[in-house]
Amino acid sequence: MLCIPQTQSCNYFPLLGDAVLQVLEKISDSLREEILEVLVPRLTDLTKSDCIWQRICWQLVECVPDRWMEAVVLGFVQRAPGANALSRLLGNLVVKNKKAQFVVAQKMLLLQYGHTTAVLQNLLGYLSLDSIRRTLLLRVLQELLETWSSSSAMKHSPAEQQLYISKAILICLSHLKEPEIASCRQELLTSMMEGVKCHLESSLPPLRRLGMVVAESISLSINTEGPVLKFEYEEDDETRELKSLLVQTPSFCVVPSLPDDEKSEKAGAALPLVPESNEKSYTATPVMPDEESDAELDSDDDLIPYDMSEDKELKIKAPMYIRDCIEVLTGSRSEDVDKWEATVKALESLVRRNPAATREVSVELAKILLHLEEKTCIEGFVELRQRAQVAVLTTDPIPVAKYLTSQFYSLNYSLRQRIDILDVLVLAAQELSCPKFHGKTKHSGVQKPCIQLLPGSDSSKDWRRIVDERIKRKIRRFDTGRSRVELVSCPNEFNSVAGYFFFPLIQHFDRPLTTFDLLGEDHLVLGRLVHTLAVLMYLAVNTVAVTAMGKALLEFVWALRFHTDPYVRQGLLSCISSLLLSVPAERILADMTEELLETQSWMGDVMEKDPDGDCRRLALQNLLLMENLKNKLEAVPS
Amino acid sequence: MALPPPDPQFVLRGTSAPVHTLHFSCGGPEPDIPLLFSGSENGFIHVWNLKTHRVDTALDGHGRKSVYCVETMGGKDRLLSQGRDQRICLWDLAEGRTSVTDSVFTEHVGFCRCSLLKVAQGRWLIAMAARSLEEVQILELPSKTSVCTLKPEVGAKLGMPMCLKLWQLSCGSQPVLLAGYEDGSVVLWNVPMGKALSRLICHQEPVMSLDFDSEKAKGISGSSEKVLSIWSLNEQQNLQVYKTHELVNAGISDITIRPDKKILATAGWDHRIRIFGWKKLKPLAVLDYHTATVHCVSFSDHSNPRDRLLAAGSKDQRISVWSIYAQT
C-alpha cells in the first residue's frame, strides 16, 4: 500500500482512527448492526497476530464518543467470538473509559438480563484476562453477590434475572485464582450464608434450586480442603448447565453459539470414585460349567424330585374386616410387621368395598391414618396412606371433613401433615364431584384429566393446567355442541358437602397458634391453602353453596392480596379464576358488583407491576375472563 | 406324575422357645442311643432321645441367653455350645454328667456361628467372630491358645463376619477358613499364614450361611435375597462363581450339605425347607411344615444310610425330623 515514513507513523493511526469515526458518526443507529457485523470479524482476524492492528483497534474504540460508547461496546461484546478476541479488540477500554466501565460492569450485568450465557462468558472472560482488569472483576463479583444475597432483590426481580445473575456469579468464580479467592474469602462466605437463607425461604422450587446450586459452587471455591456444602435436589438441564459454568476449559476460539455441555463431566459435582483395580479381582464373573466334558454318570438322576407345584410366593393375609385393620394399625405388637404391611396395602380397597362398616368408624380411621407413620419400608407408603384417607373421606364426607379441617388448625402437627390434609381434601373433592360410572369412579378421556396428587409434586401446577384448559375453552367461546357420548347423569355428591370442605378452612387463617402461623413464617402452607381453596372453588361449580363460597373467597383473597410471597399471590389469582369460572355470571354481577370492579383494578395493577411472570399471566387471564363475563351478559337480551 | 412331598417322620415339641441350632450325634455303635442336640432362644440346650422322641437332658449354661450353635467334639460326651451371652461353653456329658468344663469369652455380640475342625487327636481348631467388628479369631482347643486373628485389609469394608467354615483338604494339610461377610462377599483365608487368599462377591445382601464340599472344591452360600450362589475354588485358590439359583421367596437362614455330598438342604425365611441335588443344584423337594421361619437344618451322621434323617428347627418352636432320599 503506502510507504509510510516512520516519523509520521505516530500521527497516522490516530488520524486514521478519527477518519473512521467520522464515518461512523454519520450513520444512524439502525445501521449499527450491519456495520459491526462486518467490522468485528474482520478486526478479529486482523488483530489475531498483528500488534499494530490491535493498537489501531484500541485507539478506534477509545475515541468513540460517549453517547455511542454503549452501543459500540454492547455490539462488540455480543459479536466477539470469545473472551480472547474481545480482549484483543477492546484492550483496557473499560479501565480507561468511565462510560465503558459503567456499561460493562453495571448495565450489562445488573440492569439488563437478556444476554446469552456466551455473552456473559465473553464479558467476564475479557475482564479476567488482564491483571488491571481483574480488580474490576472482583468488584463485579462483589456487587453480583450483594444482589444475589439480598432478599428484597429476590422478591422484586423476575426469575430470569435471578438466573442471569447466578450464571454471572458462577462464571466469575470460575475465573478467580486462589490468592484472589483467599483475599475475599470472608465476604464470599458471608454472602453465601445470607443468600442461601433467603433462597431457601422462597416458595418457588426453581428459585430454591438456583440458590442451592450457587451456594454449593461458592462453597466449593472457598473450601479447598474440608467438607463442602452439598444439597439434595433433583438434577435437571438447568442445574447441569449452571454447574458446567464453573469449569473453564482453555479454549481459544469459542463461538458463542456452542453450549458448554462437554464440560459437565468435569464439573465439581461429587462423583463417586470407585477404586477400579479392586473391583476387577472381586467381581463375580460366572464360569460356565463344562457340561460336555463331564461324562460321569449323573448321579442326580437317581433322585426323583417331588411335586413342588405348591411352592409359590409367600403371601401374608391381610385382615378382612375394617375393625381388624384398625386393631392391626394401632396395635403395639411390633413383631407382626408383615401383617401391618399387608393391612396398609389392603386398606383402601377394604374401605371402598365396605362403606357401611367404614361409616361406623370413619373418624377413628381418619385419625389413625393422619398419624400413621412408616413402620417398615414399604414402597409407596405415602401414596397408600393418602389413597386410604381419600377413600375414608369420600365414603363418609361430612364427619371426616369436619375432623380434618379442625385438625388443620390444631396444635402440634407438622407442616407435612397439614399439607397432607389439604391434598386429601382436594382429591376427595375431585372424586365426589365427578360422575360415577357403574359404582366406580371412572374418568373417561372425555372428562377433565384425572391428576394424581402425589406427595412432593407441585399439585398446584397440575390444577393450574386443568383450570387453564377450562379457561381456554371459555374464552374461545365456541361450543361444539354435545356431540360426545352422553354421560349417565347422577347427583353431584360434592354438592351436599362442599361447604364442609371449604368454610372451615377459611375461618381461622388469621389466628396464629404457637406452632403454626399462617400469616407469618408458614407462608408455604398458606400458599398451599390458597391453592387448595382455588381448587375447591373450581370443583364447586353447579353446587348450591357456590355463591356463598364465592363471596367468602373474595373477601379472603382481598385481605391477602399484597402478600410478599409470589407462590401465595399465584394462589390468590387462581382463586379469582376459579371464582369467575364457577359462580354463575348472574350471581357475580348481582351480588358482587363492587368487589368485581375493585378486583378488576387490582388485576390491572398486578399485570403491570408484579415482578413474577406467572402472576402477571394469571392477572391477564382474569381480566379476560371478566371481559368475557360482561360480554356474555350483555349479549343476553334483557 | 410327581409324588407329593413327604410328611415329617416325627416332630419334636417341648423346647418352648424358637430353635436356633441342631446337631445330630447318631454315629455311635449300638447300644448307643441316637441323639439330637438343639439350642433354643431361652438359653437351653435340649438333648433329644431319637428313640423315645423325648428330651433326655436339658442343659442350662448360657444364662438364659439364646444358644445359636451346638457341636459335638468327637462323640456325644463332649459338647460345645455358643450363646448370646458372648460365651462358648465346653460340656462334659459322659456318664450322665452335665457340667461345663471350660468356657471361652468371645466378646462377640453378633450371631456368627463358630466353626470347629479336628486337626489331630484331641486337638481342635475353632474359628469364631471376635470382638472387633471385622475380625475372625482362630483358637486351638482345648488349650484355648490363639492361633491367629484374621483381619481384612484396611478399607475392605467387609462388615461383620456372618458365617464361618473351617476345613482342610486332608488330615495334615493347612487348615483353611471360608468366611461369609455382611457385604455379601465370601473370603478364603489361609489360617497358618493369617492372610486372605481370595475374595468373591456373591451376594448383594449379607451372606447368611455357607457350606463347602472340599472334595469337589465347590461351595454354596445363601443370603437374605432370593439368590443361592454356588462357587468353586480353582487350583490357584481363587474363588469363582459357578452358578446361581433363584428362589421363589427371599431369605435363607441355613444351608447344609449331606455328608455323602448327594443332596443339600436350605432353611428358608418363607417357612420352607428345600432339598436340592448337590451335583447340579436340581430342585428336588420343598418341605412345607413349619409356620414360621426355619432357623436351622442338619443332617444326621447315621452309619447306616437307611437311617439317615434331616432335622429342621424353626421359630415356631418345633423341630421337624424327616427321612428323605435315604435310600440312595
Short mmCIF file of C-alpha atoms in Angstrom, two decimals, chain A residues 209-594:
data_model
loop_
_atom_site.label_atom_id
_atom_site.label_comp_id
_atom_site.label_asym_id
_atom_site.label_seq_id
_atom_site.Cartn_x
_atom_site.Cartn_y
_atom_site.Cartn_z
CA ARG A 209 -32.70 -24.92 43.45
CA LEU A 210 -30.93 -21.94 41.97
CA GLY A 211 -29.85 -20.81 45.41
CA MET A 212 -28.64 -24.30 46.28
CA VAL A 213 -26.54 -24.66 43.15
CA VAL A 214 -24.90 -21.26 43.57
CA ALA A 215 -24.25 -21.82 47.27
CA GLU A 216 -22.68 -25.21 46.56
CA SER A 217 -20.45 -23.65 43.94
CA ILE A 218 -19.33 -20.85 46.22
CA SER A 219 -18.63 -23.34 48.97
CA LEU A 220 -16.60 -25.46 46.58
CA SER A 221 -14.48 -22.49 45.58
CA ILE A 222 -13.72 -21.25 49.04
CA ASN A 223 -13.22 -24.60 50.76
CA THR A 224 -10.34 -26.29 49.09
CA GLU A 225 -9.99 -28.83 51.84
CA GLY A 226 -12.56 -29.96 54.31
CA PRO A 227 -16.24 -30.69 53.78
CA VAL A 228 -18.11 -28.70 51.16
CA LEU A 229 -21.76 -27.76 51.14
CA LYS A 230 -23.90 -30.30 49.38
CA PHE A 231 -27.62 -30.04 48.92
CA GLU A 232 -30.02 -32.67 47.80
CA TYR A 233 -32.01 -31.70 44.80
CA GLU A 234 -33.04 -33.19 41.51
CA GLU A 235 -30.61 -32.51 38.74
CA ASP A 236 -32.05 -31.18 35.56
CA ASP A 237 -30.72 -29.41 32.49
CA GLU A 238 -30.62 -26.06 34.18
CA THR A 239 -28.59 -27.21 37.17
CA ARG A 240 -26.22 -29.13 34.95
CA GLU A 241 -25.71 -26.11 32.74
CA LEU A 242 -25.04 -23.93 35.77
CA LYS A 243 -22.53 -26.35 37.22
CA SER A 244 -20.73 -26.60 33.92
CA LEU A 245 -20.07 -22.86 34.04
CA LEU A 246 -17.79 -23.35 37.00
CA VAL A 247 -15.13 -25.01 34.91
CA GLN A 248 -13.27 -23.06 32.32
CA THR A 249 -11.53 -25.02 29.62
CA PRO A 250 -8.81 -23.04 27.89
CA SER A 251 -10.33 -22.51 24.51
CA PHE A 252 -9.00 -20.07 22.06
CA CYS A 253 -11.93 -19.76 19.80
CA VAL A 254 -15.25 -20.30 21.46
CA VAL A 255 -18.08 -19.49 19.13
CA PRO A 256 -20.91 -18.05 21.24
CA SER A 257 -23.48 -20.49 19.93
CA LEU A 258 -21.79 -23.64 21.25
CA PRO A 259 -23.17 -24.87 24.59
CA ASP A 260 -20.77 -25.92 27.32
CA ASP A 261 -22.16 -29.42 27.64
CA GLU A 262 -18.89 -31.31 27.36
CA LYS A 263 -17.58 -29.61 30.46
CA SER A 264 -20.25 -31.06 32.65
CA GLU A 265 -18.36 -34.29 33.24
CA LYS A 266 -15.53 -32.39 34.84
CA ALA A 267 -17.84 -30.24 36.90
CA GLY A 268 -17.46 -30.01 40.63
CA ALA A 269 -20.42 -32.20 41.47
CA ALA A 270 -19.38 -35.08 43.70
CA LEU A 271 -18.72 -38.14 41.57
CA PRO A 272 -18.15 -41.36 43.50
CA LEU A 273 -14.71 -42.69 42.69
CA VAL A 274 -14.81 -46.45 42.68
CA PRO A 275 -11.35 -47.93 43.02
CA GLU A 276 -11.17 -49.70 39.70
CA SER A 277 -8.32 -52.02 40.50
CA ASN A 278 -10.01 -53.55 43.50
CA GLU A 279 -13.23 -54.21 41.66
CA LYS A 280 -11.65 -56.32 38.97
CA SER A 281 -10.41 -59.06 41.21
CA TYR A 282 -13.61 -59.36 43.15
CA THR A 283 -16.44 -59.14 40.67
CA ALA A 284 -18.28 -62.33 40.12
CA THR A 285 -17.81 -63.48 36.57
CA PRO A 286 -19.63 -66.77 36.24
CA VAL A 287 -17.51 -69.61 34.95
CA MET A 288 -19.63 -71.72 32.66
CA PRO A 289 -19.55 -75.34 33.84
CA ASP A 290 -18.12 -77.77 31.31
CA GLU A 291 -21.15 -79.89 30.86
CA GLU A 292 -19.82 -81.72 27.85
CA SER A 293 -16.58 -82.88 29.41
CA ASP A 294 -18.36 -84.12 32.50
CA ALA A 295 -19.08 -87.55 31.12
CA GLU A 296 -19.73 -89.07 34.52
CA LEU A 297 -22.99 -90.69 35.16
CA ASP A 298 -25.27 -88.02 36.53
CA SER A 299 -25.99 -89.42 39.96
CA ASP A 300 -28.59 -86.74 40.47
CA ASP A 301 -30.77 -88.70 38.07
CA ASP A 302 -31.28 -91.24 40.81
CA LEU A 303 -33.03 -88.66 42.86
CA ILE A 304 -36.57 -88.15 41.75
CA PRO A 305 -37.98 -84.77 42.57
CA TYR A 306 -41.19 -84.47 44.48
CA ASP A 307 -44.10 -82.36 43.45
CA MET A 308 -43.23 -78.73 44.02
CA SER A 309 -46.25 -77.04 42.48
CA GLU A 310 -47.33 -75.67 45.83
CA ASP A 311 -44.15 -73.73 46.16
CA LYS A 312 -45.31 -70.21 45.48
CA GLU A 313 -44.60 -66.79 46.79
CA LEU A 314 -45.42 -66.39 50.38
CA LYS A 315 -48.36 -64.06 50.90
CA ILE A 316 -49.35 -62.70 54.21
CA LYS A 317 -53.08 -62.47 54.51
CA ALA A 318 -54.48 -59.07 55.18
CA PRO A 319 -57.40 -58.68 57.52
CA MET A 320 -60.87 -58.99 56.03
CA TYR A 321 -62.70 -56.55 58.24
CA ILE A 322 -62.23 -52.86 58.85
CA ARG A 323 -62.21 -53.21 62.60
CA ASP A 324 -59.44 -55.79 62.34
CA CYS A 325 -57.46 -53.33 60.27
CA ILE A 326 -57.84 -50.74 62.98
CA GLU A 327 -56.58 -53.23 65.52
CA VAL A 328 -53.54 -54.09 63.47
CA LEU A 329 -52.67 -50.49 62.73
CA THR A 330 -52.99 -49.32 66.30
CA GLY A 331 -51.57 -52.49 67.78
CA SER A 332 -48.43 -52.28 69.80
CA ARG A 333 -47.26 -55.75 68.81
CA SER A 334 -44.22 -54.86 66.84
CA GLU A 335 -43.44 -58.40 65.72
CA ASP A 336 -46.29 -58.59 63.30
CA VAL A 337 -44.85 -56.18 60.80
CA ASP A 338 -45.80 -58.42 57.90
CA LYS A 339 -49.43 -58.14 58.89
CA TRP A 340 -49.10 -54.40 59.32
CA GLU A 341 -47.67 -54.08 55.83
CA ALA A 342 -50.41 -56.22 54.34
CA THR A 343 -53.04 -54.14 56.13
CA VAL A 344 -51.69 -50.87 54.83
CA LYS A 345 -51.72 -52.23 51.30
CA ALA A 346 -55.22 -53.63 51.53
CA LEU A 347 -56.89 -50.81 53.42
CA GLU A 348 -58.10 -48.65 50.55
CA SER A 349 -59.94 -51.44 48.76
CA LEU A 350 -61.43 -52.71 52.02
CA VAL A 351 -62.79 -49.25 52.79
CA ARG A 352 -64.33 -48.90 49.38
CA ARG A 353 -65.93 -52.30 49.44
CA ASN A 354 -67.45 -51.85 52.89
CA PRO A 355 -68.90 -48.33 53.01
CA ALA A 356 -71.37 -49.11 55.76
CA ALA A 357 -68.72 -50.60 58.03
CA THR A 358 -66.42 -47.70 57.26
CA ARG A 359 -69.05 -45.15 58.17
CA GLU A 360 -69.26 -46.61 61.64
CA VAL A 361 -65.61 -45.95 62.35
CA SER A 362 -64.80 -43.25 59.84
CA VAL A 363 -63.48 -40.57 62.12
CA GLU A 364 -61.40 -43.04 64.11
CA LEU A 365 -59.91 -44.40 60.92
CA ALA A 366 -59.19 -40.91 59.65
CA LYS A 367 -57.43 -40.12 62.89
CA ILE A 368 -55.31 -43.27 62.73
CA LEU A 369 -54.36 -42.58 59.13
CA LEU A 370 -53.43 -38.98 59.78
CA HIS A 371 -50.99 -40.07 62.45
CA LEU A 372 -49.83 -43.27 60.75
CA GLU A 373 -46.10 -43.44 60.40
CA GLU A 374 -44.00 -45.72 58.32
CA LYS A 375 -43.11 -48.72 60.44
CA THR A 376 -41.32 -50.71 57.78
CA CYS A 377 -40.02 -49.70 54.42
CA ILE A 378 -42.96 -50.19 52.08
CA GLU A 379 -42.76 -48.92 48.57
CA GLY A 380 -45.22 -46.13 48.00
CA PHE A 381 -46.24 -45.86 51.63
CA VAL A 382 -47.19 -42.22 51.39
CA GLU A 383 -49.39 -42.85 48.39
CA LEU A 384 -51.05 -45.86 50.04
CA ARG A 385 -51.85 -43.81 53.10
CA GLN A 386 -53.18 -40.94 51.05
CA ARG A 387 -55.42 -43.18 48.98
CA ALA A 388 -56.80 -44.78 52.11
CA GLN A 389 -57.53 -41.35 53.56
CA VAL A 390 -59.29 -40.25 50.38
CA ALA A 391 -61.34 -43.45 50.43
CA VAL A 392 -62.43 -42.81 54.00
CA LEU A 393 -63.26 -39.18 53.27
CA THR A 394 -65.35 -39.96 50.21
CA THR A 395 -67.21 -42.74 52.00
CA ASP A 396 -68.23 -40.56 54.91
CA PRO A 397 -67.60 -36.98 53.85
CA ILE A 398 -69.23 -34.81 56.48
CA PRO A 399 -67.84 -36.12 59.77
CA VAL A 400 -64.41 -36.81 58.33
CA ALA A 401 -64.21 -33.41 56.65
CA LYS A 402 -65.17 -31.79 59.92
CA TYR A 403 -62.43 -33.71 61.66
CA LEU A 404 -59.74 -33.00 59.10
CA THR A 405 -60.47 -29.30 58.76
CA SER A 406 -60.44 -28.90 62.52
CA GLN A 407 -57.11 -30.69 62.74
CA PHE A 408 -55.64 -28.42 60.09
CA TYR A 409 -55.72 -25.58 62.57
CA SER A 410 -54.78 -27.58 65.64
CA LEU A 411 -51.60 -27.57 67.60
CA ASN A 412 -48.71 -29.93 67.20
CA TYR A 413 -48.99 -31.10 63.67
CA SER A 414 -46.09 -30.96 61.29
CA LEU A 415 -46.29 -28.83 58.16
CA ARG A 416 -46.21 -32.02 56.13
CA GLN A 417 -49.30 -33.31 57.93
CA ARG A 418 -51.18 -30.06 57.38
CA ILE A 419 -50.33 -30.10 53.70
CA ASP A 420 -51.43 -33.75 53.56
CA ILE A 421 -54.82 -32.73 54.95
CA LEU A 422 -55.17 -30.20 52.15
CA ASP A 423 -54.17 -32.71 49.49
CA VAL A 424 -56.61 -35.30 50.77
CA LEU A 425 -59.44 -32.77 50.79
CA VAL A 426 -58.73 -31.83 47.20
CA LEU A 427 -58.52 -35.41 45.96
CA ALA A 428 -61.71 -36.37 47.71
CA ALA A 429 -63.48 -33.30 46.36
CA GLN A 430 -62.41 -34.22 42.87
CA GLU A 431 -63.70 -37.72 43.29
CA LEU A 432 -67.02 -36.59 44.72
CA SER A 433 -67.64 -34.02 42.05
CA CYS A 434 -67.02 -36.38 39.15
CA PRO A 435 -69.86 -38.52 37.93
CA LYS A 436 -69.53 -42.18 38.76
CA PHE A 437 -69.98 -44.99 36.29
CA HIS A 438 -71.28 -48.35 37.47
CA GLY A 439 -70.46 -47.51 41.03
CA LYS A 440 -66.82 -46.94 40.24
CA THR A 441 -65.18 -43.60 39.79
CA LYS A 442 -64.11 -43.75 36.20
CA HIS A 443 -62.65 -40.76 34.47
CA SER A 444 -63.03 -41.38 30.79
CA GLY A 445 -60.96 -39.37 28.44
CA VAL A 446 -63.89 -37.13 27.71
CA GLN A 447 -63.89 -35.69 31.17
CA LYS A 448 -61.31 -33.38 32.55
CA PRO A 449 -57.99 -35.14 33.04
CA CYS A 450 -57.54 -37.02 36.31
CA ILE A 451 -54.46 -35.85 38.08
CA GLN A 452 -52.97 -37.98 40.78
CA LEU A 453 -51.78 -35.72 43.55
CA LEU A 454 -48.58 -37.42 44.52
CA PRO A 455 -46.80 -36.05 47.51
CA GLY A 456 -43.89 -33.86 46.74
CA SER A 457 -45.19 -32.84 43.38
CA ASP A 458 -46.36 -29.33 42.95
CA SER A 459 -50.03 -30.14 42.70
CA SER A 460 -50.91 -26.52 42.14
CA LYS A 461 -49.24 -26.64 38.72
CA ASP A 462 -51.36 -29.61 37.69
CA TRP A 463 -54.53 -27.91 38.76
CA ARG A 464 -53.46 -24.73 37.07
CA ARG A 465 -53.20 -26.72 33.87
CA ILE A 466 -56.73 -28.05 34.25
CA VAL A 467 -58.11 -24.63 35.03
CA ASP A 468 -56.18 -23.17 32.12
CA GLU A 469 -57.76 -25.63 29.77
CA ARG A 470 -61.19 -24.81 31.05
CA ILE A 471 -60.47 -21.12 30.76
CA LYS A 472 -59.25 -21.58 27.21
CA ARG A 473 -62.45 -23.29 26.37
CA LYS A 474 -64.46 -20.46 27.84
CA ILE A 475 -62.55 -17.63 26.33
CA ARG A 476 -62.63 -19.01 22.85
CA ARG A 477 -66.34 -19.16 23.24
CA PHE A 478 -67.07 -21.85 20.76
CA ASP A 479 -69.44 -24.53 21.70
CA THR A 480 -69.07 -27.62 19.60
CA GLY A 481 -72.29 -28.95 20.97
CA ARG A 482 -72.78 -32.18 22.78
CA SER A 483 -71.55 -34.45 20.07
CA ARG A 484 -69.80 -36.61 22.62
CA VAL A 485 -71.24 -39.64 24.30
CA GLU A 486 -74.00 -38.80 26.71
CA LEU A 487 -72.85 -39.43 30.22
CA VAL A 488 -75.09 -41.08 32.73
CA SER A 489 -76.25 -38.32 34.97
CA CYS A 490 -76.34 -38.77 38.69
CA PRO A 491 -76.44 -36.46 41.66
CA ASN A 492 -73.38 -34.38 42.30
CA GLU A 493 -72.10 -35.81 45.55
CA PHE A 494 -69.94 -32.85 46.22
CA ASN A 495 -72.98 -30.61 46.37
CA SER A 496 -74.00 -31.54 49.86
CA VAL A 497 -70.57 -31.44 51.36
CA ALA A 498 -68.76 -28.65 49.55
CA GLY A 499 -69.40 -26.24 52.36
CA TYR A 500 -67.96 -28.62 54.95
CA PHE A 501 -64.76 -28.83 52.97
CA PHE A 502 -64.47 -25.16 52.25
CA PHE A 503 -65.65 -22.88 55.02
CA PRO A 504 -63.75 -24.35 57.98
CA LEU A 505 -60.52 -23.90 56.07
CA ILE A 506 -61.16 -20.19 55.62
CA GLN A 507 -62.27 -19.45 59.12
CA HIS A 508 -59.17 -19.36 61.23
CA PHE A 509 -56.41 -18.36 58.90
CA ASP A 510 -55.60 -15.18 60.76
CA ARG A 511 -55.41 -16.72 64.19
CA PRO A 512 -51.83 -17.68 64.98
CA LEU A 513 -51.10 -20.68 67.14
CA THR A 514 -47.88 -21.34 68.97
CA THR A 515 -46.75 -23.87 66.45
CA PHE A 516 -48.43 -22.60 63.36
CA ASP A 517 -48.60 -19.10 61.97
CA LEU A 518 -50.11 -18.93 58.51
CA LEU A 519 -49.57 -15.23 58.08
CA GLY A 520 -46.06 -15.40 59.41
CA GLU A 521 -43.32 -17.84 58.61
CA ASP A 522 -45.52 -20.67 57.47
CA HIS A 523 -46.32 -18.93 54.22
CA LEU A 524 -45.62 -22.12 52.30
CA VAL A 525 -48.64 -23.69 53.94
CA LEU A 526 -50.59 -20.53 53.31
CA GLY A 527 -49.71 -20.85 49.64
CA ARG A 528 -50.90 -24.45 49.59
CA LEU A 529 -54.06 -23.48 51.44
CA VAL A 530 -54.84 -20.77 48.93
CA HIS A 531 -54.30 -23.15 46.03
CA THR A 532 -56.49 -25.73 47.74
CA LEU A 533 -59.27 -23.16 48.13
CA ALA A 534 -58.94 -22.32 44.46
CA VAL A 535 -59.40 -25.97 43.52
CA LEU A 536 -62.33 -26.46 45.87
CA MET A 537 -63.94 -23.37 44.39
CA TYR A 538 -63.39 -24.73 40.92
CA LEU A 539 -64.93 -28.07 41.80
CA ALA A 540 -67.92 -26.42 43.43
CA VAL A 541 -69.42 -25.42 40.11
CA ASN A 542 -73.13 -26.21 39.99
CA THR A 543 -73.41 -26.67 43.73
CA VAL A 544 -75.85 -24.80 45.86
CA ALA A 545 -73.23 -23.24 48.08
CA VAL A 546 -71.14 -21.86 45.27
CA THR A 547 -72.22 -18.26 45.58
CA ALA A 548 -71.69 -18.12 49.31
CA MET A 549 -68.31 -19.74 48.80
CA GLY A 550 -67.50 -17.21 46.16
CA LYS A 551 -68.28 -14.28 48.41
CA ALA A 552 -66.26 -15.69 51.29
CA LEU A 553 -63.38 -16.47 48.99
CA LEU A 554 -63.38 -12.98 47.52
CA GLU A 555 -63.16 -11.45 50.99
CA PHE A 556 -60.37 -13.83 51.96
CA VAL A 557 -58.40 -13.08 48.83
CA TRP A 558 -58.89 -9.35 49.21
CA ALA A 559 -57.32 -9.39 52.66
CA LEU A 560 -54.19 -11.13 51.41
CA ARG A 561 -53.70 -9.54 48.03
CA PHE A 562 -50.47 -7.76 48.89
CA HIS A 563 -48.66 -10.82 50.25
CA THR A 564 -44.93 -10.83 49.52
CA ASP A 565 -44.63 -14.48 48.60
CA PRO A 566 -45.14 -14.96 44.85
CA TYR A 567 -46.49 -18.50 45.39
CA VAL A 568 -49.24 -17.13 47.61
CA ARG A 569 -50.09 -14.44 45.10
CA GLN A 570 -50.33 -17.02 42.34
CA GLY A 571 -52.75 -18.94 44.51
CA LEU A 572 -54.85 -15.86 45.16
CA LEU A 573 -55.09 -15.13 41.46
CA SER A 574 -56.07 -18.76 40.82
CA CYS A 575 -58.82 -18.30 43.39
CA ILE A 576 -60.17 -15.42 41.37
CA SER A 577 -60.04 -17.52 38.19
CA SER A 578 -61.90 -20.36 39.86
CA LEU A 579 -64.45 -17.95 41.21
CA LEU A 580 -65.10 -16.43 37.83
CA LEU A 581 -65.46 -19.85 36.29
CA SER A 582 -67.64 -21.47 38.89
CA VAL A 583 -70.01 -18.86 40.26
CA PRO A 584 -72.82 -18.25 37.78
CA ALA A 585 -72.37 -15.00 35.93
CA GLU A 586 -75.68 -13.53 37.04
CA ARG A 587 -74.84 -14.08 40.66
CA ILE A 588 -71.45 -12.47 40.30
CA LEU A 589 -72.85 -9.39 38.72
CA ALA A 590 -75.78 -9.17 41.05
CA ASP A 591 -74.12 -9.83 44.41
CA MET A 592 -70.53 -8.87 43.88
CA THR A 593 -70.58 -5.86 41.58
CA GLU A 594 -68.46 -3.53 43.66
#
